[in-house]
Short mmCIF file of C-alpha atoms and ligand atoms in Angstrom, two decimals:
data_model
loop_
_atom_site.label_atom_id
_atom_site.label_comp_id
_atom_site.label_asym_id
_atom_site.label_seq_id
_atom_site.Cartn_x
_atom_site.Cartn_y
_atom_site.Cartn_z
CA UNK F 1 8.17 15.24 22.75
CA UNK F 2 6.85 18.56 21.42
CA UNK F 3 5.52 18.52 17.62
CA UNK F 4 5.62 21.69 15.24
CA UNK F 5 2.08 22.57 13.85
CA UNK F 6 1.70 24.18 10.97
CA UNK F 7 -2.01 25.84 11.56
CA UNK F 8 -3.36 28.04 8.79
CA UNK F 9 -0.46 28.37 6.97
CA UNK F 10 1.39 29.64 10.16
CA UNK F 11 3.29 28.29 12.75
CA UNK F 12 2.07 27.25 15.77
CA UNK F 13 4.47 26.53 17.45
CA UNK F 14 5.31 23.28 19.71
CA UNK F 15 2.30 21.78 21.00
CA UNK F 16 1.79 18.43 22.34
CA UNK F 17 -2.01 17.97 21.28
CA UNK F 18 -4.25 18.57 17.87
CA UNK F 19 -7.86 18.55 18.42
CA UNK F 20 -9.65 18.32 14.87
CA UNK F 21 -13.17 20.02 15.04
CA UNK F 22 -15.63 20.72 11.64
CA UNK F 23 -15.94 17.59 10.06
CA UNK F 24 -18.64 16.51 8.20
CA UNK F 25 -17.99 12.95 9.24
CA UNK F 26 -14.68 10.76 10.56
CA UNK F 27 -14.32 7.56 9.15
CA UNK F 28 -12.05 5.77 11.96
CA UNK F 29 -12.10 2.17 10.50
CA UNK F 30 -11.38 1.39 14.22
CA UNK F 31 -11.93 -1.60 15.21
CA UNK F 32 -9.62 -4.08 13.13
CA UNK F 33 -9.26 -6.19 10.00
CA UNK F 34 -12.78 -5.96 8.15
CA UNK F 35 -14.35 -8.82 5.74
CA UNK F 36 -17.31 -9.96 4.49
CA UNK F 37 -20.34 -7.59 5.31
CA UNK F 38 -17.81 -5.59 7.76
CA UNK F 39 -15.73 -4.32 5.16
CA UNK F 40 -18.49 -1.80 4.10
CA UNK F 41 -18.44 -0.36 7.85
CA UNK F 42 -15.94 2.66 8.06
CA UNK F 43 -16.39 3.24 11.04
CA UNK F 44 -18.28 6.58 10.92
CA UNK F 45 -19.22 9.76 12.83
CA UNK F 46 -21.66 11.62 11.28
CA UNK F 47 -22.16 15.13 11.97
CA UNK F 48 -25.50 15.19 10.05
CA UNK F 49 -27.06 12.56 12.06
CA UNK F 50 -26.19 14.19 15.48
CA UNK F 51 -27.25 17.55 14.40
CA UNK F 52 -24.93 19.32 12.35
CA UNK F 53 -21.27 21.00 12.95
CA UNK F 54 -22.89 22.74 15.64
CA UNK F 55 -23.70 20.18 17.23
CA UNK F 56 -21.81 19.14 20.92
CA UNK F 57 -21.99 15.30 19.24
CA UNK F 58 -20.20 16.43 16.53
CA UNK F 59 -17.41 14.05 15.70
CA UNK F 60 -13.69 15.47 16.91
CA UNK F 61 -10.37 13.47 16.87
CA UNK F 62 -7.63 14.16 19.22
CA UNK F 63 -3.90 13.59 19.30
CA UNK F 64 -1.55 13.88 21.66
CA UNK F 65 2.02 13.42 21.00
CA UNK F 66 1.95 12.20 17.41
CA UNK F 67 -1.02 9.46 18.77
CA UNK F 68 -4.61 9.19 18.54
CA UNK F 69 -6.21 9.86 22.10
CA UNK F 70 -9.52 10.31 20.99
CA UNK F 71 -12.51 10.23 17.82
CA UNK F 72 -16.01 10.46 18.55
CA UNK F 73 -18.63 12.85 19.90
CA UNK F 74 -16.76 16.36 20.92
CA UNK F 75 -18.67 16.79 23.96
CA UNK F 76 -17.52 12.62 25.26
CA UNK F 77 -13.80 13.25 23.99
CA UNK F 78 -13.18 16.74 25.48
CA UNK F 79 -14.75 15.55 28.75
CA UNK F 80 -12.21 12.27 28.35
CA UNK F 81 -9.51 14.45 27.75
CA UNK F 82 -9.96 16.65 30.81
CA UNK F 83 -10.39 13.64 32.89
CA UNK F 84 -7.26 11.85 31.37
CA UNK F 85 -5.19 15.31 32.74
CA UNK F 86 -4.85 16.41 28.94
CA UNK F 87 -6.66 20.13 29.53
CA UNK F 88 -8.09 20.61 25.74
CA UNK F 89 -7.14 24.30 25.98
CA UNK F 90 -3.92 23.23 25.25
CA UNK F 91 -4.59 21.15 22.18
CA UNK F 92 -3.88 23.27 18.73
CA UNK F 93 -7.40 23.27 16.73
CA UNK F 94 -7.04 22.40 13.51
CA UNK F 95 -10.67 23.24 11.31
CA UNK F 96 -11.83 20.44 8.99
CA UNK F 97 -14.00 23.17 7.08
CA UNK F 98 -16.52 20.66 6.69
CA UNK F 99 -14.57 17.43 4.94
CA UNK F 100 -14.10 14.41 5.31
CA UNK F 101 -11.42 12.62 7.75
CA UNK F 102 -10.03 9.27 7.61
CA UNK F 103 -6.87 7.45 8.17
CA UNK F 104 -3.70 8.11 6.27
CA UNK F 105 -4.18 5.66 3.17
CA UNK F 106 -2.19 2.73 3.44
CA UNK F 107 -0.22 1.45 -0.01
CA UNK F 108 0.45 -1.96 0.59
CA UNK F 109 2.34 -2.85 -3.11
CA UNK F 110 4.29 -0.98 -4.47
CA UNK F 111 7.39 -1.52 -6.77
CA UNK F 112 8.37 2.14 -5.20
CA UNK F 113 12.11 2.16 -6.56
CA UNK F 114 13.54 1.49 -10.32
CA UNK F 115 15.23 3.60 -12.92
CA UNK F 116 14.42 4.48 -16.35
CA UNK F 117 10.71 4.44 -17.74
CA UNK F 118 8.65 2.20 -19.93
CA UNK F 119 6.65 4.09 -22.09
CA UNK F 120 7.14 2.93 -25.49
CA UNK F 121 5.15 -0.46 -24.18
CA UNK F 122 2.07 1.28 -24.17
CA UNK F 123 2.09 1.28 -28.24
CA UNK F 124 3.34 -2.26 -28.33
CA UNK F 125 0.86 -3.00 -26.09
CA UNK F 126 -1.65 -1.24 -28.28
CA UNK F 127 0.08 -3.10 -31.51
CA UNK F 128 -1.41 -6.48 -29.29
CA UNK F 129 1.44 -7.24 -28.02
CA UNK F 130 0.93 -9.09 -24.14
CA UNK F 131 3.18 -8.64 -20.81
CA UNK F 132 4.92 -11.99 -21.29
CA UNK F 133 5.86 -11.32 -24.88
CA UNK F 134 6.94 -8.10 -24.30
CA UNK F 135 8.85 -10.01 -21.24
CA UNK F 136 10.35 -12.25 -23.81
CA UNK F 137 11.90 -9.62 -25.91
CA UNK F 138 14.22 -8.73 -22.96
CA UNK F 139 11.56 -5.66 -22.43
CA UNK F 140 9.53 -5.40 -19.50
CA UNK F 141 11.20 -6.00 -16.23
CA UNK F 142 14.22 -6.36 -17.83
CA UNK F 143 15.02 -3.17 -18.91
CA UNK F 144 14.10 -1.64 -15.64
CA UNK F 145 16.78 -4.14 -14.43
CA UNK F 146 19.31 -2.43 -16.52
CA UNK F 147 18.10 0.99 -15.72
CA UNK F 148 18.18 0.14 -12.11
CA UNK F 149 21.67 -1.54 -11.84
CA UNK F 150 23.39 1.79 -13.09
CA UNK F 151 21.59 3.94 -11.41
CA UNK F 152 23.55 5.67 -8.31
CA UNK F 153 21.94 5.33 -4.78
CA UNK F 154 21.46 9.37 -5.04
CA UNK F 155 19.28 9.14 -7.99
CA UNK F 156 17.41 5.86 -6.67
CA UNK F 157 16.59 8.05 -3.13
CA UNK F 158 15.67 11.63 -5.28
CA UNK F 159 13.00 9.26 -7.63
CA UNK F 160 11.46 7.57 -4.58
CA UNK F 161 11.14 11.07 -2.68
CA UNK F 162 9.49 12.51 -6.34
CA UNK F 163 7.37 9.56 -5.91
CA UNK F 164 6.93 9.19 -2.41
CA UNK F 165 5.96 13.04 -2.30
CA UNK F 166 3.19 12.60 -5.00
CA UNK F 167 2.14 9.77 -3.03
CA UNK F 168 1.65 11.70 0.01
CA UNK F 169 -0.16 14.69 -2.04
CA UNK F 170 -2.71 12.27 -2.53
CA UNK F 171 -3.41 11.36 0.68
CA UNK F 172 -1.16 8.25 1.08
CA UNK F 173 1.21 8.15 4.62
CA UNK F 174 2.54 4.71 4.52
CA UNK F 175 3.72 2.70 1.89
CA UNK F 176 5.19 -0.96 1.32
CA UNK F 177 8.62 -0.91 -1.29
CA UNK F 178 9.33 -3.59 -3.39
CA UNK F 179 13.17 -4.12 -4.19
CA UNK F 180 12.78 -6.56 -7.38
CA UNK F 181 14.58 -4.50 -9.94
CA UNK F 182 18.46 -5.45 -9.13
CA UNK F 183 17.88 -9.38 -9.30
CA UNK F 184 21.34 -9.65 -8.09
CA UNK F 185 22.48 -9.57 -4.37
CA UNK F 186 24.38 -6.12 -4.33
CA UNK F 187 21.13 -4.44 -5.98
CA UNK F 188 18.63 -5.90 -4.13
CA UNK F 189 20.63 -4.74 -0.85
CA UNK F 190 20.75 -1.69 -2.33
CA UNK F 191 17.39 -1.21 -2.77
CA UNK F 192 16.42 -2.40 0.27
CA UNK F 193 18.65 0.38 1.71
CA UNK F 194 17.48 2.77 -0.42
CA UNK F 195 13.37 2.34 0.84
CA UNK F 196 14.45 2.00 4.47
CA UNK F 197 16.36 5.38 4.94
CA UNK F 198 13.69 6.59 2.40
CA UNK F 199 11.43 5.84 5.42
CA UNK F 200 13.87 7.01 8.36
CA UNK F 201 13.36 10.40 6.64
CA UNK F 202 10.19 10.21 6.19
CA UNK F 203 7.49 12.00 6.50
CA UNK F 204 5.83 8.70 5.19
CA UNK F 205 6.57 5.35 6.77
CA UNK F 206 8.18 2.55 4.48
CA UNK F 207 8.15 -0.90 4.48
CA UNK F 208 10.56 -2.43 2.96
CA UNK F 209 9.66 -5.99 1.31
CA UNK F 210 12.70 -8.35 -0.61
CA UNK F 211 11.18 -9.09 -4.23
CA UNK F 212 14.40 -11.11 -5.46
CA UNK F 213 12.08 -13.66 -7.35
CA UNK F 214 10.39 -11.11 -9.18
CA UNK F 215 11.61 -12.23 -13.36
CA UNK F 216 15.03 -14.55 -14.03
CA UNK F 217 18.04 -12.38 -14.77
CA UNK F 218 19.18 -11.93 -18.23
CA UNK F 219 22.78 -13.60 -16.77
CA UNK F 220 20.52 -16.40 -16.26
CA UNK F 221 18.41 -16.88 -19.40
CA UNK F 222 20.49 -18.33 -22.07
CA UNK F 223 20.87 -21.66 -19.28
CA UNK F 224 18.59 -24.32 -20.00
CA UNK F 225 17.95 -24.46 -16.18
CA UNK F 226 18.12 -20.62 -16.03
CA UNK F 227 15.13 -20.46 -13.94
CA UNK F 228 15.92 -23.38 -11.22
CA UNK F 229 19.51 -22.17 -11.26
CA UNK F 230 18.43 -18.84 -9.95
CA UNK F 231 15.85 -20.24 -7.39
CA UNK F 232 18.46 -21.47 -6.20
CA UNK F 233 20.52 -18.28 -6.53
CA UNK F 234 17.41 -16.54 -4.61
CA UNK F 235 17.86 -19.18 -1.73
CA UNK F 236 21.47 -19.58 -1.41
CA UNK F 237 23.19 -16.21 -1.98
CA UNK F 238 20.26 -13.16 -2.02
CA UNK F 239 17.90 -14.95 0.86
CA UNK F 240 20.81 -15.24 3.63
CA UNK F 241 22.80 -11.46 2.36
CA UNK F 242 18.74 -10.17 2.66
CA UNK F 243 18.65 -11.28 5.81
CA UNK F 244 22.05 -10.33 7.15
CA UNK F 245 21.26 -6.85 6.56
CA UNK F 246 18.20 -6.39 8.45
CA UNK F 247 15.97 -4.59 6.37
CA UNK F 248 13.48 -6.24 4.97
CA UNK F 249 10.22 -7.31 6.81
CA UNK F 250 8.86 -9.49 4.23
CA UNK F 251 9.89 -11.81 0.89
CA UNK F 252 7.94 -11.59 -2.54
CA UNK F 253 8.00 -14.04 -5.48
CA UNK F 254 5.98 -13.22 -8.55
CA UNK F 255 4.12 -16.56 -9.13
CA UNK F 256 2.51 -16.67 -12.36
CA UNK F 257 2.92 -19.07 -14.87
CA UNK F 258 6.40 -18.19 -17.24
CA UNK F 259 7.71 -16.58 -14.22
CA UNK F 260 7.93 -18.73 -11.08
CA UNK F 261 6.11 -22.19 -10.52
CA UNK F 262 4.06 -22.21 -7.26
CA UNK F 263 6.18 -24.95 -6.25
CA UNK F 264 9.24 -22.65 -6.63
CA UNK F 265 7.49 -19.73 -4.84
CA UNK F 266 6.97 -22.58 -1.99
CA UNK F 267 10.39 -23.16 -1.91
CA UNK F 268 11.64 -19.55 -1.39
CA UNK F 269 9.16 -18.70 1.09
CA UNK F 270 9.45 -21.61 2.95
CA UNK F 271 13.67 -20.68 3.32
CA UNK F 272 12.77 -17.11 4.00
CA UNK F 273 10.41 -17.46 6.69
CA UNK F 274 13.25 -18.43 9.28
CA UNK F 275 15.38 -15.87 8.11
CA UNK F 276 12.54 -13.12 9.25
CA UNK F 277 11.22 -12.58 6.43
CA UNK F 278 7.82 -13.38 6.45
CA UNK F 279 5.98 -14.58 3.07
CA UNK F 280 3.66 -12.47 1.00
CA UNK F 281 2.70 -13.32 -2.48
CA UNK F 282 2.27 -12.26 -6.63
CA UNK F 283 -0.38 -14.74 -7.19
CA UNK F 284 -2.28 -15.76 -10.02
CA UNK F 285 -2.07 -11.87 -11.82
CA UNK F 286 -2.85 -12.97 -15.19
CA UNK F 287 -4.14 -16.42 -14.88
CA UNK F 288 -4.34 -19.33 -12.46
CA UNK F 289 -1.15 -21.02 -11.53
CA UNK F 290 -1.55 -22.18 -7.85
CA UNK F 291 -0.66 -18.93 -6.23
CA UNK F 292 -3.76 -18.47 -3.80
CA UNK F 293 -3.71 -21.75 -3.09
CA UNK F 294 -0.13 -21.48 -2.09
CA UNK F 295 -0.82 -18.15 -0.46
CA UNK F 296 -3.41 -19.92 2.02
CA UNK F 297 -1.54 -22.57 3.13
CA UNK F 298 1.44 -21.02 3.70
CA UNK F 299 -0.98 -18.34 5.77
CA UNK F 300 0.98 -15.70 3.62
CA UNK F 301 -0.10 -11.51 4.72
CA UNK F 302 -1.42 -11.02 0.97
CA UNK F 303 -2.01 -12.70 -1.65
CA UNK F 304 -1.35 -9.87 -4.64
CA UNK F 305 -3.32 -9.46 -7.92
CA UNK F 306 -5.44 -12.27 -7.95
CA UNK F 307 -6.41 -11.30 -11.66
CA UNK F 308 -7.57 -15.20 -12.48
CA UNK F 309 -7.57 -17.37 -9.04
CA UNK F 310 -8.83 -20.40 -9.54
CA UNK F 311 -12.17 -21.55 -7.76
CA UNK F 312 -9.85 -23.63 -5.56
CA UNK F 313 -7.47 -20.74 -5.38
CA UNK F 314 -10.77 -18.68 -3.92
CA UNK F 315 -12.08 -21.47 -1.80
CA UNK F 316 -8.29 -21.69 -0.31
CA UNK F 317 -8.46 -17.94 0.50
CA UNK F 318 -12.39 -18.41 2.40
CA UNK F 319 -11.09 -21.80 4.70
CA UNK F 320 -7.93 -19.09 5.60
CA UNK F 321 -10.01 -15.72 6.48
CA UNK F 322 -11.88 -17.76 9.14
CA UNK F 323 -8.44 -18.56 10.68
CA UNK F 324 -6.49 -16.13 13.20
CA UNK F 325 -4.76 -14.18 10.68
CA UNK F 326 -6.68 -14.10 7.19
CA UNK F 327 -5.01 -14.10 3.96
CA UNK F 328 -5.91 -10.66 2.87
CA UNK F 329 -6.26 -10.55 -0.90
CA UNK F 330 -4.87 -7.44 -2.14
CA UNK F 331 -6.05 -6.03 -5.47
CA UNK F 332 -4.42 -3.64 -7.74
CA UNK F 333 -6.74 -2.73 -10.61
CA UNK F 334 -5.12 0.36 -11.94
CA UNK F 335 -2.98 -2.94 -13.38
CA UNK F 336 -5.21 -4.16 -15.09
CA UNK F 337 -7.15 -1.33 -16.76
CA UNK F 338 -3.19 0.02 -17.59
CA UNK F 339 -2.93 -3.36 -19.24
CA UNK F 340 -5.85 -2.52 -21.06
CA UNK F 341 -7.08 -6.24 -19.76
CA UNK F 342 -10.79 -6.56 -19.22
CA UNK F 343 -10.89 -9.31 -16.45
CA UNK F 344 -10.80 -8.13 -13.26
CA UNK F 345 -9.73 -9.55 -10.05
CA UNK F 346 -13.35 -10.88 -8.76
CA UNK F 347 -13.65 -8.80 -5.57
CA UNK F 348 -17.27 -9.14 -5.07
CA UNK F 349 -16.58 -13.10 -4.85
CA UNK F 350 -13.69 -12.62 -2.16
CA UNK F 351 -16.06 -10.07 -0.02
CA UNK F 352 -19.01 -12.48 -0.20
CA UNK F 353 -16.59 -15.10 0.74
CA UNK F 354 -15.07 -13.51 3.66
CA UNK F 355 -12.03 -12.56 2.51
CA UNK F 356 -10.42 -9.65 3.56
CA UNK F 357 -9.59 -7.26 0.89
CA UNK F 358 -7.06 -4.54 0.51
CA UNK F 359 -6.14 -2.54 -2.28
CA UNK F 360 -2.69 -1.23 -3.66
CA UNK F 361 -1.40 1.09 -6.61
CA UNK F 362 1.32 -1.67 -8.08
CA UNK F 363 2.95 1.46 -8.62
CA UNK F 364 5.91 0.75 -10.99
CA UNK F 365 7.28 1.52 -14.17
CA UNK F 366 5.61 -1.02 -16.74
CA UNK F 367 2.34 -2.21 -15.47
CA UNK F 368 0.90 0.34 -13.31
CA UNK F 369 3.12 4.11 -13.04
CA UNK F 370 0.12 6.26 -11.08
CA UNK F 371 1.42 6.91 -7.10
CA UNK F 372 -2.40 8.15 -6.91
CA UNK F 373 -4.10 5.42 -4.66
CA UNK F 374 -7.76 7.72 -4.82
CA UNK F 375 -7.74 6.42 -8.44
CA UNK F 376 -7.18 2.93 -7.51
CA UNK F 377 -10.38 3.65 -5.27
CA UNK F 378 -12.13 4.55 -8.19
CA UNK F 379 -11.51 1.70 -10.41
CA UNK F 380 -12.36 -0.06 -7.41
CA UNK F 381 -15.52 1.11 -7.70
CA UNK F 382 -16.06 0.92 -11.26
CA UNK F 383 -14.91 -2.08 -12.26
CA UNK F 384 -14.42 -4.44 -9.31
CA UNK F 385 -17.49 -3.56 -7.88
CA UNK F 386 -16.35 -2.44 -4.19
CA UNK F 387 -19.02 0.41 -2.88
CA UNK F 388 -17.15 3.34 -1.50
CA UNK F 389 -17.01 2.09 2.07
CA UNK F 390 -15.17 -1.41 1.11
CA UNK F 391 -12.76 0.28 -0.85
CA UNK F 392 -11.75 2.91 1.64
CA UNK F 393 -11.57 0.04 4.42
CA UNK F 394 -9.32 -1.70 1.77
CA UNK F 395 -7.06 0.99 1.69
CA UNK F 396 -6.80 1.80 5.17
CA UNK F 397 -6.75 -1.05 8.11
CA UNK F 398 -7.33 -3.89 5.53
CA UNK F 399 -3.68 -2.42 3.66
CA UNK F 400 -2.23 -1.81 6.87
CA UNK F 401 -3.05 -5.57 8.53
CA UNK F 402 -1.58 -6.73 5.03
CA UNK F 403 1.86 -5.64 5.82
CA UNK F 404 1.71 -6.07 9.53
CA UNK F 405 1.12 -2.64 10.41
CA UNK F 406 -2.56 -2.82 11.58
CA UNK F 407 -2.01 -2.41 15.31
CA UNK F 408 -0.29 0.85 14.57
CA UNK F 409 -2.02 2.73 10.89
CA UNK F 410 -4.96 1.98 9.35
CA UNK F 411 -7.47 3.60 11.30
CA UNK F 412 -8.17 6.42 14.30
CA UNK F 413 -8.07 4.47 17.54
CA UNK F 414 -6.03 5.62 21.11
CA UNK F 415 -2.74 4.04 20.84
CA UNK F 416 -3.01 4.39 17.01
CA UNK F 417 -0.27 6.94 15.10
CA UNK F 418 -2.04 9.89 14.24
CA UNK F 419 -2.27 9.70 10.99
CA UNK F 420 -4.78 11.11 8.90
CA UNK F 421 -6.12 13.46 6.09
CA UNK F 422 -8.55 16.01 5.76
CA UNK F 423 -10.79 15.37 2.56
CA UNK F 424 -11.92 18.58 0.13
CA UNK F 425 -15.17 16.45 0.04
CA UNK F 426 -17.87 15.87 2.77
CA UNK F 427 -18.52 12.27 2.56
CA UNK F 428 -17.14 8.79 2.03
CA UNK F 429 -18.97 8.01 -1.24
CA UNK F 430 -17.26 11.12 -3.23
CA UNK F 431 -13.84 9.93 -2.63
CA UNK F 432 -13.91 7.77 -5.60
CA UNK F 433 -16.42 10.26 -7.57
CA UNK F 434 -13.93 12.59 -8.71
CA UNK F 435 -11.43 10.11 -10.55
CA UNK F 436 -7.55 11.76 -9.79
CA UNK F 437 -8.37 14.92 -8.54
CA UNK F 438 -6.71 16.80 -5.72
CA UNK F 439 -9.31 15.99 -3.00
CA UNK F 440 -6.58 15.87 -0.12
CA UNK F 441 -6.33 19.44 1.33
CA UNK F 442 -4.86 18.15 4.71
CA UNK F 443 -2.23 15.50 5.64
CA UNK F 444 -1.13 14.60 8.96
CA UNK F 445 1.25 12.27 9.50
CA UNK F 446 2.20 11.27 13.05
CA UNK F 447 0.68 14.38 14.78
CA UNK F 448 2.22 16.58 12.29
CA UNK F 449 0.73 18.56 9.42
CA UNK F 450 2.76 17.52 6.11
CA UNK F 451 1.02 19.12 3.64
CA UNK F 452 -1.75 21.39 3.64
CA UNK F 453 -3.48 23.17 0.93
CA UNK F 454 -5.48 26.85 0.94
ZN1 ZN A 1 3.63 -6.03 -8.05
#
């Protein structure tokens, strides 16, 4: 397989190898799902600590065929190379002009395709009114519902490359896609289309995840059992059609009290886990309704939100992390502060606990519309608490073991996909220091350069 390089704004040509030389430091996250203490530890190469750019220690990362081969001092990887038959003259340099490298950030939630936008909440919002009322009203959800239904596959699949292209500008190279916004079978397949050959184009990698149980249909809302009778609906008819087509990895259910009882969420992800579709979980957003306790013990990938888990829903979520495949508990704060709420998910609590964390943009068009996962960093930060080392580990290998991807994204290993950007900025800590700005100058996603700025 030969890969086209774009190298200074030219062509290179086809080349099999990329050898990445001036960087200040390469976080690799290498190395696997991080918690507790670990999740400050980025996994770095320092070029200040090994005597500058100069320096034959100074970090390098190599790829070879779209795949990491190589990250660590120039002098050890070039001298692997040579000896693994891969002659480095042959590699295409790319110059890091001093910033930054990590992984391709990893978006593990996102409600990536609807139609229509929300705006006019904001001043209800700001008039006092809250998500469920507004949800009430037959706003909210529902009216991206309605938006969504008429929409034409062709204008579903030119929003999610707008999107998906933002996404990428900022430094993001996979993503997980909700569907959650047809609520009826031929919508939710639709969707579910839609993200996947969103991904086969790519450049960035999609994961599709089935959100059917995400509000109750306005056909079903005048019953008296309208939400039971479209559990049901969820299990019997969407569940099985889901499955039939293949696309999905995973199954949602938003489980908050109003919306779906933590026994119903039980019940769908206990009938889609044979189907292949393996549970993850909206739990406990906006206060405590069983939905990390549920999340544990059904050893779901994530447990979403987690705006108000109870201290049971927390102590659930620490007996899981010590298990072979921890719960991670994946926060979404942009949310919140869009919400204008001022209780936040309590991050420092999970960390100290030893559960993994990850963190998402909830991009969608209500609750959270930025595709710019750097600001979710930030907010991270600021009002979660995360330093700037937990919050890149959350969205890197954290975000990629939370939808299954973590042997593959996530961080710069051999074997790995070489994906990765190069930072304007020199160092971990002023990722989240310059809230929204372009800091991304170069993406790479799978040996190839898909963006790069001057
Ligand atoms: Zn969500």
């Amino acid at each position: 397989m030969n890969l086209r390089v774009i190298e200074g704004g030219r062509d290179a040509g086809s080349v099999s190898g990329l050898l990445v030389t001036g960087a200040s430091a390469i976080a690799s996250l290498a190395g696997g799902l991080r918690r507790g203490a670990a999740q400050d530890d980025v996994g770095l190469f320092d070029a200040a600590v090994v005597g500058g750019l100069g320096s034959p220690d100074a970090p390098v990362l190599a790829c070879w065929e779209g795949r990491v081969v190589g990250v660590g001092p120039r002098a050890t990887v070039e001298a692997a190379l040579e000896a693994a038959g891969l002659p480095v003259a042959r590699f295409a340099r790319i110059d890091a002009r001093g910033g930054l490298v990590t992984p391709g950030l990893v978006d593990p939630h996102t409600h990536l395709l609807f139609a229509g936008t929300r705006e006019a909440e904001l001043r209800a919002r700001q008039r006092g009114a809250s998500y469920l009322e507004i949800l009430e009203a037959g706003g909210g959800i529902l009216s991206t519902v309605a938006a969504t239904r008429a929409a034409s596959d062709d204008e579903l699949l030119d929003h999610g490359r707008r999107w998906l292209d933002e996404m990428l500008d900022h430094g993001t190279t996979t993503v997980e896609a909700k569907s959650g916004y047809g609520l009826d079978l031929p919508t939710e397949l639709r969707l579910l289309e839609v993200a996947h050959r969103l991904g086969s184009e790519g450049p960035v990698d999609v994961v599709p995840t089935f959100l059917g149980a995400h509000a109750v249909p306005a056909e079903f809302r005048d019953r008296p059992d309208g939400t039971e009778a479209y559990v049901r609906h969820v299990i019997g008819v969407q569940l099985p059609g889901v499955a039939a087509q293949g696309r999905a990895r995973f199954c949602d259910v938003f489980c908050e009290t109003g919306v779906f009882s933590a026994e119903q969420s039980r019940r769908i992800l206990e009938a889609a886990r044979p189907l292949g579709l393996e549970p993850r979980l909206h739990a406990d957003e906006l206060a405590p309704s069983g939905g990390a306790e549920l999340a544990a013990e059904l050893r779901a990938w994530s447990a979403d939100h987690l705006g108000a888990p109870s201290d049971a829903g927390i102590d659930a979520l620490a007996a899981a992390a010590e298990g072979e495949r921890p719960v991670v508990a994946t926060l979404l704060p942009t949310t919140t502060w869009f919400l204008m709420k001022d209780v936040h998910a309590p991050a420092r609590r999970l960390i100290e606990r030893g559960v993994p964390v990850a963190l998402g943009t909830d991009f969608n068009p209500g609750t959270s519309p930025t595709p710019v996962l750097p600001l979710v960093l930030t907010l991270a930060v600021l009002q979660l608490g995360l330093t700037p080392g937990e919050a890149l580990t959350a969205a890197t290998v954290n975000a990629a073991h939370a939808i299954g991807l973590g042997d593959e994204v996530g961080s710069l290993e051999p074997g790995h996909a070489a994906d990765f950007v190069i930072w304007r900025v020199p160092n971990v800590d002023q990722l989240p220091y310059w809230p929204a700005a372009d800091l991304a100058r170069i993406v790479v996603k799978r040996g190839v350069v898909v963006r790069e700025r001057t």
